[in-house]
Short mmCIF file of C-alpha atoms in Angstrom, two decimals:
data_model
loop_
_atom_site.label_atom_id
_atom_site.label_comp_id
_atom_site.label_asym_id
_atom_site.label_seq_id
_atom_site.Cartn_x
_atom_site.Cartn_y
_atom_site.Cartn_z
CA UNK A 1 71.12 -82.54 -9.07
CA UNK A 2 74.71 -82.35 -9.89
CA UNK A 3 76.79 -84.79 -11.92
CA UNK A 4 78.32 -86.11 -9.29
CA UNK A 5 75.41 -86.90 -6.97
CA UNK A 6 74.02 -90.25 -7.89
CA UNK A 7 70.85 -91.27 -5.49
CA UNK A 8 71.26 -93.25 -2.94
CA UNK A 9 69.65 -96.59 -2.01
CA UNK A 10 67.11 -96.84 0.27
CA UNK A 11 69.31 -99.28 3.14
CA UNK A 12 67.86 -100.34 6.32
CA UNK A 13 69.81 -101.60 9.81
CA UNK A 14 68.11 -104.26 11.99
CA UNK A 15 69.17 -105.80 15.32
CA UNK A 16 67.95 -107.49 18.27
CA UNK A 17 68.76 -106.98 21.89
CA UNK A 18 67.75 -107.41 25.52
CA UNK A 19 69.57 -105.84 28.54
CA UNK A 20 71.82 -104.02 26.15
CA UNK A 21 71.42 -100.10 26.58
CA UNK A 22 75.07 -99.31 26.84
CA UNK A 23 75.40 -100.90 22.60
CA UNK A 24 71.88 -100.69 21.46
CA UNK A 25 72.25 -96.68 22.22
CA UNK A 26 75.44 -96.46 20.78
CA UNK A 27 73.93 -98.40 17.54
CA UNK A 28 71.07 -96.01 17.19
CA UNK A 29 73.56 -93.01 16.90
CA UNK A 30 76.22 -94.54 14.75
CA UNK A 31 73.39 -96.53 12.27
CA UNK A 32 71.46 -93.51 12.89
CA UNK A 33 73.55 -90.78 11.55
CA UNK A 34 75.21 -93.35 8.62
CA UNK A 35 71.19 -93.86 7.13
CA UNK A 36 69.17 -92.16 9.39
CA UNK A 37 67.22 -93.28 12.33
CA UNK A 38 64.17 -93.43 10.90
CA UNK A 39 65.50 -96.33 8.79
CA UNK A 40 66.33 -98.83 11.84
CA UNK A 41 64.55 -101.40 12.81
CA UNK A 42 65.10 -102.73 16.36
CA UNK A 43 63.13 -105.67 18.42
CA UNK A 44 63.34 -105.61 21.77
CA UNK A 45 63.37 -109.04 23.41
CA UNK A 46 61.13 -108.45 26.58
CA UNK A 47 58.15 -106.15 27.08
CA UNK A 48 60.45 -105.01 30.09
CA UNK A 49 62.79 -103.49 28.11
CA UNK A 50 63.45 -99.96 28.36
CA UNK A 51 63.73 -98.28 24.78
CA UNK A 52 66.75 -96.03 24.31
CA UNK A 53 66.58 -92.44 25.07
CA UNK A 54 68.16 -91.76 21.83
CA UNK A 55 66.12 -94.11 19.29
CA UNK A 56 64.13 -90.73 18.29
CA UNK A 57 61.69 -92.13 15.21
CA UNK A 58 63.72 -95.55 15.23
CA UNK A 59 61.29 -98.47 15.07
CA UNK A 60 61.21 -100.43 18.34
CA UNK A 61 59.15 -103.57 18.45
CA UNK A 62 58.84 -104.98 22.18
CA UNK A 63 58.61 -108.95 22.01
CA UNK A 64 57.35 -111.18 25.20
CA UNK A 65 60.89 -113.07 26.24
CA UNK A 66 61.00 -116.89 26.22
CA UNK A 67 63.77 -118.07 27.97
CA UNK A 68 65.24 -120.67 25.59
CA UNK A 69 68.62 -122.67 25.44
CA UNK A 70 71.66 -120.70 23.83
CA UNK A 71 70.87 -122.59 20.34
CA UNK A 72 67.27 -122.80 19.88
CA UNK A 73 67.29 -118.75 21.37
CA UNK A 74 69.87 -118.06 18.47
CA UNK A 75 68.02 -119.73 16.17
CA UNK A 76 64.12 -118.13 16.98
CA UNK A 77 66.05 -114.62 17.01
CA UNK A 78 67.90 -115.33 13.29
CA UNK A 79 64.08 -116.49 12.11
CA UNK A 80 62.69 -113.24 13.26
CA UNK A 81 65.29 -110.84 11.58
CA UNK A 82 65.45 -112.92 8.71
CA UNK A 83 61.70 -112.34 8.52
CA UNK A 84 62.32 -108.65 8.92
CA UNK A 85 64.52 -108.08 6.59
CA UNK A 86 62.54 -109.77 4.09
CA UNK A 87 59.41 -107.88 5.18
CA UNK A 88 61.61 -104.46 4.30
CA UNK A 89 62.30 -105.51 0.79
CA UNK A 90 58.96 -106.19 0.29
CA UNK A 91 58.25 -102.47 1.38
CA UNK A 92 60.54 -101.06 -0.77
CA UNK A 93 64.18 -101.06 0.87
CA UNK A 94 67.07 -102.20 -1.38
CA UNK A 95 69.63 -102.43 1.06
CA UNK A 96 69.36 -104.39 4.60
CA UNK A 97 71.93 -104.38 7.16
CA UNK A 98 71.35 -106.99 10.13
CA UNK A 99 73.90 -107.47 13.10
CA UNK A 100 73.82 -107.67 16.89
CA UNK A 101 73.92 -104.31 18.68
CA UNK A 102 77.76 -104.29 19.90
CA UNK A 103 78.82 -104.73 16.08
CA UNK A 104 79.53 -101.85 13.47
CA UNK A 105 79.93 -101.65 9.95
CA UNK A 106 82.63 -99.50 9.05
CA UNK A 107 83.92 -98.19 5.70
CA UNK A 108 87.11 -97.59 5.30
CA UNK A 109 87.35 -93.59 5.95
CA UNK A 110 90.11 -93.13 3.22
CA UNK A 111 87.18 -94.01 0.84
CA UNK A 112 85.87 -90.78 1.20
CA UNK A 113 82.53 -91.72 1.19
CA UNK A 114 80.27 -92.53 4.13
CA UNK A 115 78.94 -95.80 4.51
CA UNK A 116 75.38 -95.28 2.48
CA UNK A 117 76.96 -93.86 -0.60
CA UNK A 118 79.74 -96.83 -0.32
CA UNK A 119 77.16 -99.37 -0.26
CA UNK A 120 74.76 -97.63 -3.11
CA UNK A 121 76.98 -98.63 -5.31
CA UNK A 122 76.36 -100.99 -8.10
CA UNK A 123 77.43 -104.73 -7.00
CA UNK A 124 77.44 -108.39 -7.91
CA UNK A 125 77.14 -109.73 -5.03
CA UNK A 126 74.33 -111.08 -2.93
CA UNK A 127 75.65 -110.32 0.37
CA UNK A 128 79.09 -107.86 1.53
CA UNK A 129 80.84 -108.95 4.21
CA UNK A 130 83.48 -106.25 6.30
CA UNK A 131 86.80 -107.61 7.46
CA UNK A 132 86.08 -108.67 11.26
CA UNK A 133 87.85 -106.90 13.59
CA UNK A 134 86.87 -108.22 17.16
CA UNK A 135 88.07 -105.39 19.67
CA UNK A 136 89.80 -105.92 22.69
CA UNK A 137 90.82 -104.37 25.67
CA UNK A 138 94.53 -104.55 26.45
CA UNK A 139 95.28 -105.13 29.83
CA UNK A 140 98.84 -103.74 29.75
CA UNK A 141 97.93 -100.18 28.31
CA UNK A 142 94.07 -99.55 28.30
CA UNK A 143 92.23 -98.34 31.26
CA UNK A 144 88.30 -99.10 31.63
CA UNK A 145 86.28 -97.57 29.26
CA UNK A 146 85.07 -94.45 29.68
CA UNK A 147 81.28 -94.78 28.64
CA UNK A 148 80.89 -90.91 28.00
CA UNK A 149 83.46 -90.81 25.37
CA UNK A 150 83.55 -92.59 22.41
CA UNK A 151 85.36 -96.34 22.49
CA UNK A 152 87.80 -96.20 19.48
CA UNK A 153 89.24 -93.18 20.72
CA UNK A 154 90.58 -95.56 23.80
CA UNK A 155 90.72 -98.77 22.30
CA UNK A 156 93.71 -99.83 19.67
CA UNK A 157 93.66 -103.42 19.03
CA UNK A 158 91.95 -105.99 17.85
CA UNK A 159 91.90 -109.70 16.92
CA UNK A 160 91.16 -110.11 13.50
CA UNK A 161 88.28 -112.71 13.56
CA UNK A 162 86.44 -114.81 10.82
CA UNK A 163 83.48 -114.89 13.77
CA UNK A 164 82.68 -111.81 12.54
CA UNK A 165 83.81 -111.69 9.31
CA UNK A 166 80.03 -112.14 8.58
CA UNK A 167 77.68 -111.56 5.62
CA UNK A 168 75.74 -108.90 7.50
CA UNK A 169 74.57 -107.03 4.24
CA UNK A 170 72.01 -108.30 2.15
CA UNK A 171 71.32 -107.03 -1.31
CA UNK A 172 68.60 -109.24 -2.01
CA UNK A 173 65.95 -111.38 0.14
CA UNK A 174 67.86 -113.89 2.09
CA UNK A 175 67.98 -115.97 5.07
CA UNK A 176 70.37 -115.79 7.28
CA UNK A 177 72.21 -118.23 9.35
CA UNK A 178 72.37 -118.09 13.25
CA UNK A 179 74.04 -114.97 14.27
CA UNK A 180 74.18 -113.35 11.22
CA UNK A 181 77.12 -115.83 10.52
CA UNK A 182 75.79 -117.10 7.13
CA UNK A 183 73.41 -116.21 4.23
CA UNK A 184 71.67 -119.49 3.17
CA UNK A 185 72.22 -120.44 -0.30
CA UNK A 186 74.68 -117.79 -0.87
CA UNK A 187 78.02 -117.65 -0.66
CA UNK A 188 80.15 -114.54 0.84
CA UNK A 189 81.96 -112.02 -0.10
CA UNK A 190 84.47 -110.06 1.67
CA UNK A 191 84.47 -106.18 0.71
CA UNK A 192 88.03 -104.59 0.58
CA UNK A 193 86.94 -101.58 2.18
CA UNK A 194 84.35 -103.03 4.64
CA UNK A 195 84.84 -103.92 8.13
CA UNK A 196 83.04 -105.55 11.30
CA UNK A 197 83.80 -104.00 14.52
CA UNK A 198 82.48 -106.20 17.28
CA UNK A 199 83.16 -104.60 21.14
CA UNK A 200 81.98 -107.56 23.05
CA UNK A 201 85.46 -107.73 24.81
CA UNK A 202 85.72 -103.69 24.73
CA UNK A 203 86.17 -103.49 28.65
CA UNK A 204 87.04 -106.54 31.58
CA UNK A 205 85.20 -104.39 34.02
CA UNK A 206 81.73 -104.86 31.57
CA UNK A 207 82.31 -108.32 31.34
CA UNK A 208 82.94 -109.45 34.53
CA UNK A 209 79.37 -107.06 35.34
CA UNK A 210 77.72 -109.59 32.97
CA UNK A 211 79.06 -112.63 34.46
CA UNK A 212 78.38 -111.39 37.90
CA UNK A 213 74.59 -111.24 36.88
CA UNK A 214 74.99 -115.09 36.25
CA UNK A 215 76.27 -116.08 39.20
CA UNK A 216 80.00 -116.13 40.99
CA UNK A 217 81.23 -119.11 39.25
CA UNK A 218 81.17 -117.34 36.09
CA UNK A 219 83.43 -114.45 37.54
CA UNK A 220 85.67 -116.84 39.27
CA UNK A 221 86.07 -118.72 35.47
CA UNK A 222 86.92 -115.34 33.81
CA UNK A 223 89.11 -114.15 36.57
CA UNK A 224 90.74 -117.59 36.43
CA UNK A 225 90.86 -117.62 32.47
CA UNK A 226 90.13 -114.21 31.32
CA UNK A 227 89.00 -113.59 28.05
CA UNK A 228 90.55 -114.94 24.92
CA UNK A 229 90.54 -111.59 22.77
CA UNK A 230 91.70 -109.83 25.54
CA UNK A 231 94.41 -112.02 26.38
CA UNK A 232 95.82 -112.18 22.71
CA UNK A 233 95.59 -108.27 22.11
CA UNK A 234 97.04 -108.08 25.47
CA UNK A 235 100.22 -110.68 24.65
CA UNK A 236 100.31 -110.37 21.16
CA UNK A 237 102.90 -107.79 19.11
CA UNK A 238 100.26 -106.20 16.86
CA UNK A 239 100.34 -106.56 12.98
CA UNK A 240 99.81 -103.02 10.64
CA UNK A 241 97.57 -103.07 8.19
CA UNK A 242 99.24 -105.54 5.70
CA UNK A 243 98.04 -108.02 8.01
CA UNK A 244 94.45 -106.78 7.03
CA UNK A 245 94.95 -107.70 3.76
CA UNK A 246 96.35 -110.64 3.97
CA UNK A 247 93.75 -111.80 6.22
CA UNK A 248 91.05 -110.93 3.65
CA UNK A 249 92.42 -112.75 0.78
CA UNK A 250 93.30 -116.23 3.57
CA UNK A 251 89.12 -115.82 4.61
CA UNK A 252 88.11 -115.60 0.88
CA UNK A 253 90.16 -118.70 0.02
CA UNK A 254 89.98 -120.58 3.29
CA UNK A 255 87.00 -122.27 4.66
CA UNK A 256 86.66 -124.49 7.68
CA UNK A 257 85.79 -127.99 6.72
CA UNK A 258 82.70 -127.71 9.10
CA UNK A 259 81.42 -125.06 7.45
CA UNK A 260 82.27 -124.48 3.83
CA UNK A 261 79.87 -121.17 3.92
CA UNK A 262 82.09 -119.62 6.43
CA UNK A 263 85.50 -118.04 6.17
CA UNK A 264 88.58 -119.79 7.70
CA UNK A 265 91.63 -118.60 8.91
CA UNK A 266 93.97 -121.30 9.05
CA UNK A 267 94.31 -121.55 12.54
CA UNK A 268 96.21 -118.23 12.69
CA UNK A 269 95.16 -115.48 15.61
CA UNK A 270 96.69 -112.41 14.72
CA UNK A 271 96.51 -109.24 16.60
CA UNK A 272 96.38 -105.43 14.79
CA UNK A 273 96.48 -102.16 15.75
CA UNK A 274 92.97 -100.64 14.58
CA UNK A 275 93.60 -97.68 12.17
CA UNK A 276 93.64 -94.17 14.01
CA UNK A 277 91.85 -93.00 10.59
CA UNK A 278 88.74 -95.13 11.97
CA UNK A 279 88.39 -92.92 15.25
CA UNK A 280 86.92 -90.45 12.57
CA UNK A 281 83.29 -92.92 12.47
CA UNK A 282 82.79 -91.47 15.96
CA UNK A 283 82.38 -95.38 17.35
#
């Protein structure tokens, strides 16, 4: 072992999904190659659910699906990761990562390091949250998304979001609150060189696919509306990356009177351009 080379912790990566191939397989191989797939833990909600070509010696759970309303759903799938997670600290993990399958935690690339050697180092801190950085597609200059090539390489905005600024890694056994938004008795804390990338609003053309599944007056309400990230990183002049850190210190400070364990953001919706040095994650 050479001086430099200081082990790594063992870190795990959990997430739920159902009817979510196009993310979940995209997960696998980002998680997969930052940890190793043998390392990810993945429930599947629905025995119907097909498991990802790609999730090699991943472990996939299948789970009979209950159809529930949006809260108590969120709530029974938070229970079961929550469970997970604390399951894998019990077996030995130090680390546990837990987020839905269209989010990503990035390191910032002019680290050096790669996301488990970032993370395996010593900390404080209960739970790390990354910057959230909610991707959008803009209307003006983006085409649809290409599925066979990777989405940061056509994709250059995003709204900076304290939705998913969220305390997705756990250092310690911990509950979470629904959606990964929350640890409970825990506060967060928001890593400089950490950041959420959520691609729910990646591509129109995807959502209006999901809404059509749900029936036309769904389609007709985002054709009428559209889709709030996508219309700000569509209208908005885009901030650099002062903005970033501004934004971090505002979330640390600012909370939401409705939820002091959350980050606030004053009200402000600010646009950025996502750092070309974060096409080198391969997202």
């Amino acid at each position: 072992m050479t001086h430099n080379s200081k082990k790594l912790k063992r870190i795990a990566a959990i997430t739920m999904a159902r009817n979510d191939d196009f993310f979940l397989s995209r997960w696998i191989e980002y998680y997969g190659a930052q940890i190793g797939t043998e390392n990810l833990y993945i429930y599947l909600d629905g025995t119907d659910q097909n498991v990802p070509k790609n999730a090699g010696n991943a472990h996939v759970k299948k789970l009979p699906h209950t159809d529930m309303s949006r809260a108590a759903g969120d709530k029974y799938r938070i229970n079961l990761m929550s469970d997970l997670a604390a399951d894998l600290f019990a077996r030995g993990y130090d680390i546990v990562i837990g987020c839905d399958c269209d989010e990503f935690l990035v390191v910032d690339p002019d680290t050096g390091m790669s996301l488990a050697r970032y993370l395996s180092q010593p900390s404080r801190y209960a739970t790390l949250s990354g910057l959230g950085l909610d991707v959008g597609q803009n209307m003006n200059s983006e085409s649809a998304l290409d599925g066979h090539k990777p989405m940061l390489a056509q994709r250059e905005y995003a709204l900076l979001s304290t939705r998913y600024t969220k305390p997705v890694v756990l250092m310690h056994p911990a509950r979470w609150g629904s959606g990964f938004h929350s640890v409970k008795s825990h506060n967060f804390h928001i890593d400089k060189n950490l950041y959420l990338l959520h691609f729910g609003a990646v591509d129109m053309d995807m959502l209006v696919t999901k809404a059509a599944a749900r029936g036309p007056d769904w389609v007709a309400h985002l054709r009428r509306r559209g889709n709030g990230t996508i219309n700000l990183v569509t209208k908005q002049r885009a901030r650099g990356n002062a903005a970033m850190r501004i934004a971090r210190i505002i979330q640390q400070i600012a909370r939401p009177i409705y939820a002091l364990d959350k980050p606030g953001m004053l009200g402000m919706k600010w646009v950025v351009k996502i750092p070309s040095r974060f096409r080198a994650t391969g997202i």
